[in-house]
Tab-separated table of C-alpha atoms and ligand atoms in Angstrom:
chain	number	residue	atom	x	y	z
A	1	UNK	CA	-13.435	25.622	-0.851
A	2	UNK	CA	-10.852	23.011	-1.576
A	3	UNK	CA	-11.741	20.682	-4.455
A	4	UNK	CA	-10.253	17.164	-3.213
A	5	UNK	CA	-11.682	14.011	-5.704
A	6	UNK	CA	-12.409	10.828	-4.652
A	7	UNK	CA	-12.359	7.853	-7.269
A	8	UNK	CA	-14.211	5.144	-6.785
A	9	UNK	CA	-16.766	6.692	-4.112
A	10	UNK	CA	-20.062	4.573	-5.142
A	11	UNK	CA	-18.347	1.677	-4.328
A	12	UNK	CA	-17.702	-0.163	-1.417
A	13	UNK	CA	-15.479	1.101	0.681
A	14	UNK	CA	-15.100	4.621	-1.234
A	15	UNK	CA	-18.572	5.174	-0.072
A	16	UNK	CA	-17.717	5.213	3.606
A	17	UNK	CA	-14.753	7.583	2.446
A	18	UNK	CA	-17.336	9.559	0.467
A	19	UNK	CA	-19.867	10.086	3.354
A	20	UNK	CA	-16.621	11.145	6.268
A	21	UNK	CA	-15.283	13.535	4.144
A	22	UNK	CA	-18.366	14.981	3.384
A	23	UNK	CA	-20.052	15.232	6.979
A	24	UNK	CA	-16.878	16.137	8.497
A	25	UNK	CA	-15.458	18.500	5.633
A	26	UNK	CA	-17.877	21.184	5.156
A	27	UNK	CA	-14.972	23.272	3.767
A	28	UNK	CA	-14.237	20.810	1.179
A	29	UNK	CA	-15.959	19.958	-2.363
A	30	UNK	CA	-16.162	15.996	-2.489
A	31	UNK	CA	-16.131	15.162	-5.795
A	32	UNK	CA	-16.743	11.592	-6.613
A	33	UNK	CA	-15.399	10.243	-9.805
A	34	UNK	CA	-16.856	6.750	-10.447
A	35	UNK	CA	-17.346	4.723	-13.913
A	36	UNK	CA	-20.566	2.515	-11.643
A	37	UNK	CA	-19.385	-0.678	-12.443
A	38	UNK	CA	-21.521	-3.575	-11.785
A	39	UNK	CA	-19.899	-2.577	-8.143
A	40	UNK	CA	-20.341	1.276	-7.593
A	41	UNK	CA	-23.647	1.796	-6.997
A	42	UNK	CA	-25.032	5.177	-6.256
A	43	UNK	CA	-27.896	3.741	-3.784
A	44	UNK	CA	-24.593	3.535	-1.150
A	45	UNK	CA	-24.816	7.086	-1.328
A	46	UNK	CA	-28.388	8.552	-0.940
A	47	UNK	CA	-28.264	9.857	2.439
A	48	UNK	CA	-25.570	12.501	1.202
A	49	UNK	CA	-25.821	12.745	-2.125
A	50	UNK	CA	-27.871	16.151	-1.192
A	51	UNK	CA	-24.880	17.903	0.492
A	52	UNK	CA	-23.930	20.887	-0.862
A	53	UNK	CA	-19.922	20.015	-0.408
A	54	UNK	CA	-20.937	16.730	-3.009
A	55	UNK	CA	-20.320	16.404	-6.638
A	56	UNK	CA	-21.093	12.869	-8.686
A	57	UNK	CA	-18.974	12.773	-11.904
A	58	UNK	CA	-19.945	9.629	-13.886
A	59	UNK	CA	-16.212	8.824	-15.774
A	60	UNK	CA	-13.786	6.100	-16.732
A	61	UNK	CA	-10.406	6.536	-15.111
A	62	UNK	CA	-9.472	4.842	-18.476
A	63	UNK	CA	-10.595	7.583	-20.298
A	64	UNK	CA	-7.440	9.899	-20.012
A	65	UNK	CA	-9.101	12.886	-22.350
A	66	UNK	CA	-11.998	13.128	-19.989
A	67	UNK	CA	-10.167	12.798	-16.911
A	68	UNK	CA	-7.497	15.415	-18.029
A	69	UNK	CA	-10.091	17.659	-18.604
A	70	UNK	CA	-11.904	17.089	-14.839
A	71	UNK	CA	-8.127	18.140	-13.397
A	72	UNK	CA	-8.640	21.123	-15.541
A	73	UNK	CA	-12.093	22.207	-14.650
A	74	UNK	CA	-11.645	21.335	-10.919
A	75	UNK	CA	-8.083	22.148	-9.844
A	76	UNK	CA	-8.073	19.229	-7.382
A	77	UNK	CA	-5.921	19.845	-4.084
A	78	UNK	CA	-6.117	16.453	-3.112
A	79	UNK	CA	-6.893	13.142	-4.457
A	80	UNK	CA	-7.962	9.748	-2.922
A	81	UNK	CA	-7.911	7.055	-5.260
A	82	UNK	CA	-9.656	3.561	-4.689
A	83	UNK	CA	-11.429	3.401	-8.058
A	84	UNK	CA	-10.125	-0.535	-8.939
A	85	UNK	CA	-11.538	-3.729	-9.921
A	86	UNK	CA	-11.562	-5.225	-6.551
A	87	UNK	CA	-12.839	-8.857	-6.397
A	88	UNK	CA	-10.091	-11.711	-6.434
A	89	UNK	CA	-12.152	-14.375	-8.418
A	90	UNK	CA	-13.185	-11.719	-11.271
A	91	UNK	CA	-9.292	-11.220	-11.718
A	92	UNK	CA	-9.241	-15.162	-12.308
A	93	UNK	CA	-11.723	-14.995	-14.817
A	94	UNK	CA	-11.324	-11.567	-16.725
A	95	UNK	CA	-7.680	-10.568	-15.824
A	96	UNK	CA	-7.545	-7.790	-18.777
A	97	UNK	CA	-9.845	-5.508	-17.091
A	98	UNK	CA	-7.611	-5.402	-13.616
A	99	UNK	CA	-4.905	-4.625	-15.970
A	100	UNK	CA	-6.560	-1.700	-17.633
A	101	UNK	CA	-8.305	-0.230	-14.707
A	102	UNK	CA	-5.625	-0.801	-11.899
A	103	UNK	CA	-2.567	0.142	-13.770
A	104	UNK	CA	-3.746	2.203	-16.684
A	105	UNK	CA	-6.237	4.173	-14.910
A	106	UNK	CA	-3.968	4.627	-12.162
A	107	UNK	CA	-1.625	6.247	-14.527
A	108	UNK	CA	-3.855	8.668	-15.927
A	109	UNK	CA	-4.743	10.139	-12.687
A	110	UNK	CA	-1.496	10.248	-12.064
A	111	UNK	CA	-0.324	11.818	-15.262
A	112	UNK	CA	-2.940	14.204	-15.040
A	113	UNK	CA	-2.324	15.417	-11.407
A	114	UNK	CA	1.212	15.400	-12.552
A	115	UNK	CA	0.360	18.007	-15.488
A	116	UNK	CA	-2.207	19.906	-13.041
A	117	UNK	CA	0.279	20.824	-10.266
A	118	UNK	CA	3.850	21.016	-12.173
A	119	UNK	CA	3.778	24.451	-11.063
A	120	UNK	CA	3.091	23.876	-7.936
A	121	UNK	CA	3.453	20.721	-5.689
A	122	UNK	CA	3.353	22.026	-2.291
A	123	UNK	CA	-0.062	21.007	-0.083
A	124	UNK	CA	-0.455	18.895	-2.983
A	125	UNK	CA	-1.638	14.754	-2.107
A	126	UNK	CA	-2.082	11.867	-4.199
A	127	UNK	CA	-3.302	9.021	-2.047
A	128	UNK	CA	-3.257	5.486	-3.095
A	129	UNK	CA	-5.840	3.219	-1.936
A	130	UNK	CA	-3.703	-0.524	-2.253
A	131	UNK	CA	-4.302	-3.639	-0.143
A	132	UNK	CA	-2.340	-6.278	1.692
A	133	UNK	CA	-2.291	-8.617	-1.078
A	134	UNK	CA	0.540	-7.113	-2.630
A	135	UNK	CA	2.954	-8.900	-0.204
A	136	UNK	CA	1.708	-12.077	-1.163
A	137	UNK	CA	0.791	-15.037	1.505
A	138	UNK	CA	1.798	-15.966	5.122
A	139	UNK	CA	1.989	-19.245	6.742
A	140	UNK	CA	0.973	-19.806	10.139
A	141	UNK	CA	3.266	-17.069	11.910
A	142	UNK	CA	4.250	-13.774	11.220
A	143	UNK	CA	3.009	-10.195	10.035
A	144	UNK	CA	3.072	-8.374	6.330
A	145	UNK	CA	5.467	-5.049	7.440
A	146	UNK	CA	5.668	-1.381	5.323
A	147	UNK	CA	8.874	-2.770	4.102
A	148	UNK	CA	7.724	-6.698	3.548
A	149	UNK	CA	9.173	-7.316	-0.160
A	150	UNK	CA	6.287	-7.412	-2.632
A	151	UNK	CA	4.681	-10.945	-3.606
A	152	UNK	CA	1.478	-10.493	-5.561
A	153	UNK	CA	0.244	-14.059	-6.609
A	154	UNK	CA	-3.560	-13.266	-8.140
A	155	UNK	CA	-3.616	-10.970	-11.230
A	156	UNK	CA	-5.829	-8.774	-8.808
A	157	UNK	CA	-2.759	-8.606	-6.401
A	158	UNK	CA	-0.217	-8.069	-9.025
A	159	UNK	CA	-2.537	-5.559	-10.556
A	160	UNK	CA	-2.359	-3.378	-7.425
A	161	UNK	CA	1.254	-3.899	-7.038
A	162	UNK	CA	1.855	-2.493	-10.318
A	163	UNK	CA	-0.055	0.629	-9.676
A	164	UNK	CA	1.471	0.582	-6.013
A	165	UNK	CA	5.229	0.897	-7.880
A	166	UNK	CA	3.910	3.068	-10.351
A	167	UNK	CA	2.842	5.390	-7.552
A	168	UNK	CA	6.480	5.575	-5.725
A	169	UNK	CA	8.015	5.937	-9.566
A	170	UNK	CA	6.180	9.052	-9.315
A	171	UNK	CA	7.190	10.596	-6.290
A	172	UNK	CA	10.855	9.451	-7.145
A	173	UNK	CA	10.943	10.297	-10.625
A	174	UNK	CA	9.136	13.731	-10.805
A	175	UNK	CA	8.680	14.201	-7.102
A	176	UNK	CA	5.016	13.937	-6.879
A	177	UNK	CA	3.211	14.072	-3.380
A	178	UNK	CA	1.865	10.392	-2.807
A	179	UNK	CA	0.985	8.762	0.149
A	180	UNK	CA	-0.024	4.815	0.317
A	181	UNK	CA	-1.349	2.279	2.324
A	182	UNK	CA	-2.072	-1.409	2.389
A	183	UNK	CA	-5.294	-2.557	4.174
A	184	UNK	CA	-6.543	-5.685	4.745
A	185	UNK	CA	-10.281	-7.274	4.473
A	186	UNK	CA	-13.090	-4.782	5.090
A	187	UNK	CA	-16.192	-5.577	6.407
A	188	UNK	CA	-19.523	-3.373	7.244
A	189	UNK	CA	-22.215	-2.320	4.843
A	190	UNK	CA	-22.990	-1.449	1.172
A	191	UNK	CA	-20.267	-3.935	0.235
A	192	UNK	CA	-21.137	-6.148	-2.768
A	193	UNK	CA	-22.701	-9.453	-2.137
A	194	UNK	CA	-19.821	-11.606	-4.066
A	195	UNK	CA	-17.580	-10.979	-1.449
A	196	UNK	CA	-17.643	-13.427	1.441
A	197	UNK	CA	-19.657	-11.434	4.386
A	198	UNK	CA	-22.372	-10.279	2.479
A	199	UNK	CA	-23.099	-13.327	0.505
A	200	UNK	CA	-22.820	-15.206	3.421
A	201	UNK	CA	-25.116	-12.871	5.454
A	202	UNK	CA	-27.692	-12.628	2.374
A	203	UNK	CA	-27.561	-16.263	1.673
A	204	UNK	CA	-28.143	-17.428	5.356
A	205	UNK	CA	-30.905	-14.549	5.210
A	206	UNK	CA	-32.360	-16.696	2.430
A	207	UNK	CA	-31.465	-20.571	3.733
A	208	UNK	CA	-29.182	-20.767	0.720
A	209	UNK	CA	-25.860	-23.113	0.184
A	210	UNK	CA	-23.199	-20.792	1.908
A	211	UNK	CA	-19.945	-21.745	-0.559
A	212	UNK	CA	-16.483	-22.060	1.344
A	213	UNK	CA	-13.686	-22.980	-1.089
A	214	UNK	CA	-11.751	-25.920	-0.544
A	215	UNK	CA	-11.136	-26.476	3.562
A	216	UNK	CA	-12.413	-23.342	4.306
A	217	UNK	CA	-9.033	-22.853	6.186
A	218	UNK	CA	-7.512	-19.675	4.418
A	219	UNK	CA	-7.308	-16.933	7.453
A	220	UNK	CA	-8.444	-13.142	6.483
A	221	UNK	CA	-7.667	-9.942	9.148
A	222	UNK	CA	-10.874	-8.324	9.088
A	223	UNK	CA	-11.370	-4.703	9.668
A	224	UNK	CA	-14.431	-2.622	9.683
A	225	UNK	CA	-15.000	-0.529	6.926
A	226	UNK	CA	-15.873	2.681	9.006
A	227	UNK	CA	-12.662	1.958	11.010
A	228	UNK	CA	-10.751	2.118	7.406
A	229	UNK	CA	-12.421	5.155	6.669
A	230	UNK	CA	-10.904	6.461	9.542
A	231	UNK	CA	-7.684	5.660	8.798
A	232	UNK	CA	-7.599	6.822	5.316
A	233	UNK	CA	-8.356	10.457	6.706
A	234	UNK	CA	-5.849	10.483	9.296
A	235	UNK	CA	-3.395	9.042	6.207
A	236	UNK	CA	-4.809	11.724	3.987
A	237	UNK	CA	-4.525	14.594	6.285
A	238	UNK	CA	-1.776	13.423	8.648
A	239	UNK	CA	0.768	10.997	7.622
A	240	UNK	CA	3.765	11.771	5.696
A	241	UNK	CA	4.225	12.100	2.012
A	242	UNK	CA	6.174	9.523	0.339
A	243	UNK	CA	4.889	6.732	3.289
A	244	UNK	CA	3.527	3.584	3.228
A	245	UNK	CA	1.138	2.814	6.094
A	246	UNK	CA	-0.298	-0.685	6.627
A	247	UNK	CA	-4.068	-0.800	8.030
A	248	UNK	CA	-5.388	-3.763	10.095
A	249	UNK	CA	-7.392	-5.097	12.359
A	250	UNK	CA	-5.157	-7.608	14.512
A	251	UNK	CA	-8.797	-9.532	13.785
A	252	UNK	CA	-7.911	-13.172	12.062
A	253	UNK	CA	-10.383	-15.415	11.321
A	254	UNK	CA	-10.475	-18.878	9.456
A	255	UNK	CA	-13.009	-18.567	6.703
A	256	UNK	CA	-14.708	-21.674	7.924
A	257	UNK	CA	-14.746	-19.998	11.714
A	258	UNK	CA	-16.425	-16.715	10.280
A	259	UNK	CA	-18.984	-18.550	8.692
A	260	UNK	CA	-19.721	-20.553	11.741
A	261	UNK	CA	-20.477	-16.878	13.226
A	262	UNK	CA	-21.962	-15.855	11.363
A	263	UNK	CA	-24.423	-18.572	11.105
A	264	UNK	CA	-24.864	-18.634	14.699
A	265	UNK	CA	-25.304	-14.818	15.166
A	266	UNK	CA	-27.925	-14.914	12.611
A	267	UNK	CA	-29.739	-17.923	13.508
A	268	UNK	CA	-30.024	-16.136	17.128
A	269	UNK	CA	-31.642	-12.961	15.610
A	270	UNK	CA	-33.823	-14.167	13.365
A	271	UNK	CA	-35.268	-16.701	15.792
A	272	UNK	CA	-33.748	-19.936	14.219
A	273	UNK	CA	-33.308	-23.071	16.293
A	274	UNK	CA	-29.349	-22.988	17.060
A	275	UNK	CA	-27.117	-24.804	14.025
A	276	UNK	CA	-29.795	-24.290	11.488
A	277	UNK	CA	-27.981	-21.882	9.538
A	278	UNK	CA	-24.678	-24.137	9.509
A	279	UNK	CA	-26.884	-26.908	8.090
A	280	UNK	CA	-26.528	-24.839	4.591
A	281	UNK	CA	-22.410	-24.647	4.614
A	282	UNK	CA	-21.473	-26.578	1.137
A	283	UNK	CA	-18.042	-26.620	0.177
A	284	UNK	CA	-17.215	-26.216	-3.365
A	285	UNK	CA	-13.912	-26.205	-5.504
A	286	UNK	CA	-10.809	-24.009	-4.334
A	287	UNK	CA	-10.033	-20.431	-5.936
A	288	UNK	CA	-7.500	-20.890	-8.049
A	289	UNK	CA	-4.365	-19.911	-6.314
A	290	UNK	CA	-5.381	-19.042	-3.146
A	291	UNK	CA	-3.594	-17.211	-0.847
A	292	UNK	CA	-3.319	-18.656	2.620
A	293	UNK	CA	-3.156	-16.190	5.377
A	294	UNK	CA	-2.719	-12.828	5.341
A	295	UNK	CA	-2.055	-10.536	8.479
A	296	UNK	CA	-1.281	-7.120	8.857
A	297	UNK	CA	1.356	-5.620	11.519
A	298	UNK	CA	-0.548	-1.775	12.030
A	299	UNK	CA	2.289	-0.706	14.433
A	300	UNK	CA	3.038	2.147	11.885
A	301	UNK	CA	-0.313	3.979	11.696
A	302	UNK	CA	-0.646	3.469	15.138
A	303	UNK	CA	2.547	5.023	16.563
A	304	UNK	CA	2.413	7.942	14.043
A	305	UNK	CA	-1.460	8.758	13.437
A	306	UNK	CA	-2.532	7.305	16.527
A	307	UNK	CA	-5.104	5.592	15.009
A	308	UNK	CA	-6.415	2.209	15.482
A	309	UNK	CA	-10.315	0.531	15.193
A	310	UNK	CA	-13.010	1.670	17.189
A	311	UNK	CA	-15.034	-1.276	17.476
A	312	UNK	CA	-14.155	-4.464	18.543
A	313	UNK	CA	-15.381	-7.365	15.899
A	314	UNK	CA	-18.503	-8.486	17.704
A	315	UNK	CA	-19.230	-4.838	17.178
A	316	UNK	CA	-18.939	-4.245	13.854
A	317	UNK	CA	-20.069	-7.877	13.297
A	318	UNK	CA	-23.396	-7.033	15.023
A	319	UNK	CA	-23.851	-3.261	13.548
A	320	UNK	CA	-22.840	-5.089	9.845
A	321	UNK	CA	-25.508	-8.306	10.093
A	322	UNK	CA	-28.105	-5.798	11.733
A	323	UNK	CA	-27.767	-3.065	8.752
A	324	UNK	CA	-28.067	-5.818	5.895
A	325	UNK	CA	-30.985	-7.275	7.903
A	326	UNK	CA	-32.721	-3.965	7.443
A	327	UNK	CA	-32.027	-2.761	4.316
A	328	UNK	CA	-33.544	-5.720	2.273
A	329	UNK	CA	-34.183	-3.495	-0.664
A	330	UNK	CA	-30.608	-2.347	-1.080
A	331	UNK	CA	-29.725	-6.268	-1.413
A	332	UNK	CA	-32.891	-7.167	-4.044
A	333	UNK	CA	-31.904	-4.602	-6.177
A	334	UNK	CA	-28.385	-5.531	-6.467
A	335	UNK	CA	-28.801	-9.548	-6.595
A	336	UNK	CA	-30.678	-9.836	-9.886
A	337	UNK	CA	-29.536	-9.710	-13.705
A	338	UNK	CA	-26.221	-10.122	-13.944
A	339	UNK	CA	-25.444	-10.538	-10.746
A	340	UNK	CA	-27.379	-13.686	-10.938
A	341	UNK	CA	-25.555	-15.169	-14.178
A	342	UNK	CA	-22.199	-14.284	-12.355
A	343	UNK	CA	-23.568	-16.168	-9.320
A	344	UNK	CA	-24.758	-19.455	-11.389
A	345	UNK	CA	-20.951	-20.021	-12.922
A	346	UNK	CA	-19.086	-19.127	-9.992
A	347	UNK	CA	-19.930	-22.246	-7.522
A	348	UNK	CA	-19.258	-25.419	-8.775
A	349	UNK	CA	-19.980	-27.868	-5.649
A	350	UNK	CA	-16.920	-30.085	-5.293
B	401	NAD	P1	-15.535	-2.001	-4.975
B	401	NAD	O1	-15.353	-3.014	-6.062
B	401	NAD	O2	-16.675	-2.157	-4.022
B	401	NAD	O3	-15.663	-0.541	-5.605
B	401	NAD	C1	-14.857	-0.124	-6.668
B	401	NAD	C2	-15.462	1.159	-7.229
B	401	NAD	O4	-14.616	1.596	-8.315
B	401	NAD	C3	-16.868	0.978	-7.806
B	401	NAD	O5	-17.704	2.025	-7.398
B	401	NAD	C4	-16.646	1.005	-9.314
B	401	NAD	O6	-17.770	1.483	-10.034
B	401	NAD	C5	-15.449	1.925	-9.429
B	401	NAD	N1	-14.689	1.696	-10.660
B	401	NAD	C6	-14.234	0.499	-11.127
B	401	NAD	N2	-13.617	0.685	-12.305
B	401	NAD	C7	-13.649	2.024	-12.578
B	401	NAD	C8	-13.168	2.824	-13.641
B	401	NAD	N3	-12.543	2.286	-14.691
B	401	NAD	N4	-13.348	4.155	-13.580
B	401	NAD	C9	-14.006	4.719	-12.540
B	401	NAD	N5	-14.512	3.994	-11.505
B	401	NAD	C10	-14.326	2.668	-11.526
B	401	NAD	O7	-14.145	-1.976	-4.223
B	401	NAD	P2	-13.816	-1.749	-2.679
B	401	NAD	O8	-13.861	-3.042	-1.973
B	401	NAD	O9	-14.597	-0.613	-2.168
B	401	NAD	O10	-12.277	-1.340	-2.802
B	401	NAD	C11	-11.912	0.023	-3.020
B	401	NAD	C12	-10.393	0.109	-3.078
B	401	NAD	O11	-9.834	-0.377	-1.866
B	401	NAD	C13	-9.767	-0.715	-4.199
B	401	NAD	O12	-8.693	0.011	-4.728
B	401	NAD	C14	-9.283	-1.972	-3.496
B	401	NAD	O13	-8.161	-2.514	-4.158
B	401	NAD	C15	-8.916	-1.427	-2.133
B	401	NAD	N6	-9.001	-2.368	-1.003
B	401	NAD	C16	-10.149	-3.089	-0.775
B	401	NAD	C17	-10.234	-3.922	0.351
B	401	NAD	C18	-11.490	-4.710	0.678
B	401	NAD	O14	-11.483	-5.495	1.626
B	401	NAD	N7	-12.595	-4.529	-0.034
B	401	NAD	C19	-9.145	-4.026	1.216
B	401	NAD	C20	-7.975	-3.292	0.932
B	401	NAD	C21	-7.937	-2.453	-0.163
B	402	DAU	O1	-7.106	-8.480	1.748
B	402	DAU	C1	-7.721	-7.390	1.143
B	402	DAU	C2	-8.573	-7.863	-0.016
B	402	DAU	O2	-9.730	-8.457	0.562
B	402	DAU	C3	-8.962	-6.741	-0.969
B	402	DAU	O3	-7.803	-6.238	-1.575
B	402	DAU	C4	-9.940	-7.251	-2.025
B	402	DAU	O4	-10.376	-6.181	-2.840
B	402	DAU	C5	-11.133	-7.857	-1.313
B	402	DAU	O5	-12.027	-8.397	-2.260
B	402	DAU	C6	-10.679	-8.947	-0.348
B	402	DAU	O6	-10.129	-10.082	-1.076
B	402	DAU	P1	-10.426	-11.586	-0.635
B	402	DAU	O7	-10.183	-12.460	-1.787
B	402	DAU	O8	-9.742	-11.915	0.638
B	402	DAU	O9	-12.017	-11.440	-0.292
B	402	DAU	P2	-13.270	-12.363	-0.632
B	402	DAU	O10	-14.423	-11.802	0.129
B	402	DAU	O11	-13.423	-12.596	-2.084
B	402	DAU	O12	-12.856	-13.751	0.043
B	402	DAU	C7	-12.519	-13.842	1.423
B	402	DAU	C8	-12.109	-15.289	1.694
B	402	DAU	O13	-13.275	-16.135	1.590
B	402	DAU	C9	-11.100	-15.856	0.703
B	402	DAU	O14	-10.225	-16.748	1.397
B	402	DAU	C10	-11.961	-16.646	-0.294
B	402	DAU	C11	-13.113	-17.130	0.574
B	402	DAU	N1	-14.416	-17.277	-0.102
B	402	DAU	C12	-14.892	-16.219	-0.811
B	402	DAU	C13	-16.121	-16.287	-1.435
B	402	DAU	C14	-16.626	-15.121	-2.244
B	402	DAU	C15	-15.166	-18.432	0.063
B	402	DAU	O15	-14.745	-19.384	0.753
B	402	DAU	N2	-16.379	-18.495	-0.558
B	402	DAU	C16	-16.890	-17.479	-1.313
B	402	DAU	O16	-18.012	-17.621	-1.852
């Protein structure tokens, strides 16, 4: 049984990546390395947290003793790494973290891999987890490319751009096996309710302000999660080391237009008169530096891996309102304590 670790699996998107691997990898031992921050959460994981091919490891990829010693014990064959501090507006606020997390505790898995396999490289993969922030903002045309020259303009972004050069030092430098890719937004369940959909969906849920910064006008490619999951498995087991692959949904969508659809969807399923959910869109003061548009180009991926989504976005959209709909408990259990003090400084109506 190959030992491949996942970092970052009780969070968001990790837990998708968590739950594929392990349903579809019976010959592989999944273990999940994850510090549960106020975002992991091991409820994303109950339905497999039984397997037999699982393994939870509570640890700090800051902690370069401890995680030395898991290469050790383990022997990994593989890693996928999306442990990060993920959320753009946190980065405003507490930019030291991103710093230590991103780049730091990137380079202690990488060190450590490094040590683990310097006998022995070959079948060897250490897969980034980056984002399409890196490359900065668009206007209103064009596409963010593999080779688009890096731009990061949040200290989230130019946290992950670090770590994303730090990765390629290490497969030029000491010839380490790393693969990365860029992906845009991800939408779908268990994702954290600051981010836009879920906060949205929960606060419509609850007839509460729905916040749009500034004009609402900043354009996201949206991409559902299981779709990313997806991809990062045919990255991790077929695209070729030393490559960048972009991910993307060809899916953009002006803030203030998503939130429109959302309200409408909802207001249709839970039996609301039409419009009464747009009735609660407030808008409050800009994020600080906010990046326009971004867009993905996923020729790449395509062409080579032959992947691309499964769903189309009234798809996911409909599978991702429906899921937080009925798993109520999941949301109270995440939106109180400190949740709630985040929640109270963050929206200042304009
Ligand atoms: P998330 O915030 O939901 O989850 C992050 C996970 O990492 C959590 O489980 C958290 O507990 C864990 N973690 C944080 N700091 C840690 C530490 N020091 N040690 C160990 N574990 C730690 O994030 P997400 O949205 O699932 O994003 C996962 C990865 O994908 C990140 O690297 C992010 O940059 C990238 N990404 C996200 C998106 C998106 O739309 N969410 C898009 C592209 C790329
Ligand atoms: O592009 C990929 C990135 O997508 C990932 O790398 C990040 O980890 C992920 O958090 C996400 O970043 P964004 O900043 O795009 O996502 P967020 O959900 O925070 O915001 C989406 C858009 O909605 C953005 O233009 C800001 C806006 N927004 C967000 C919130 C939370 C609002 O208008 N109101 C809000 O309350």
């Amino acid at each position: 049984m190959k030992n491949i670790l996942i970092t970052g699996g009780s969070g968001f998107i990790g837990s998708h990546v968590v739950r594929l691997f392990i349903n579809k990898y019976p010959n592989y031992n999944i273990v999940n390395l994850d510090k549960l921050t106020y975002a992991g959460n091991p409820e994303n994981l109950t339905d497999v947290e039984d397997a037999a091919n699982y393994t939870f490891v509570k640890a700090d990829i800051n902690d370069d003793k401890v995680i030395f010693e898991l290469f050790e014990k383990y022997k990994f064959e593989g890693v996928i790494h999306l442990a990060a501090e993920s959320h753009v507006d946190r980065s405003i606020s507490n930019p030291k973290q991103f710093i230590t997390t991103n780049i730091v505790g990137t380079l202690n898995l990488l060190n450590a891999a490094k040590d683990c396999w310097k006998d022995n490289m070959d079948g060897k993969i250490f897969y980034h987890i980056s984002t399409d922030e890196v490359y900065g903002s668009l206007g209103a045309d064009g596409y963010f490319y593999e080779d688009t020259p890096y731009d990061p303009r949040s200290p989230y972004s130019a946290s992950k751009a670090s770590s994303d050069h730090i990765v390629r030092a290490y497969n030029h430098t000491y010839g380490m096996p790393v693969k990365i890719s860029n992906c845009s937004n991800n939408y779908g369940s268990h994702q954290f309710p600051e981010k836009l959909l879920p906060l949205m969906i929960n606060n419509i849920k609850n007839s509460k302000p729905l916040p749009i910064y500034g004009e609402g006008v900043n354009v996201r490619d949206w991409l559902w999660v299981v779709d990313h999951a997806r991809a990062i498995d045919d990255v991790f087991h077929k695209g070729r080391v030393g490559e960048t692959y972009n991910i993307g949904g060809y899916n953009e969508w002006k803030n203030i237009d998503i939130v429109h659809l959302l309200c409408d969807t909802m207001d249709d399923k839970l039996g609301r008169e039409k419009g009464t959910s747009r009735g609660l869109i407030t808008f409050v003061k800009d994020r600080a530096g906010h990046d326009m548009r971004y867009a993905i180009d996923a020729t790449k991926i395509k062409e080579e891996l032959g992947w691309e989504p499964s769903v189309t976005f009234e798809q996911g959209m409909n599978k991702t309102i429906d899921w937080y709909l009925a798993n109520e408990a999941w949301m109270e259990n995440i939106t109180s304590g400190a949740y709630l003090d985040y929640y109270k400084n963050q929206y200042i109506n304009r």
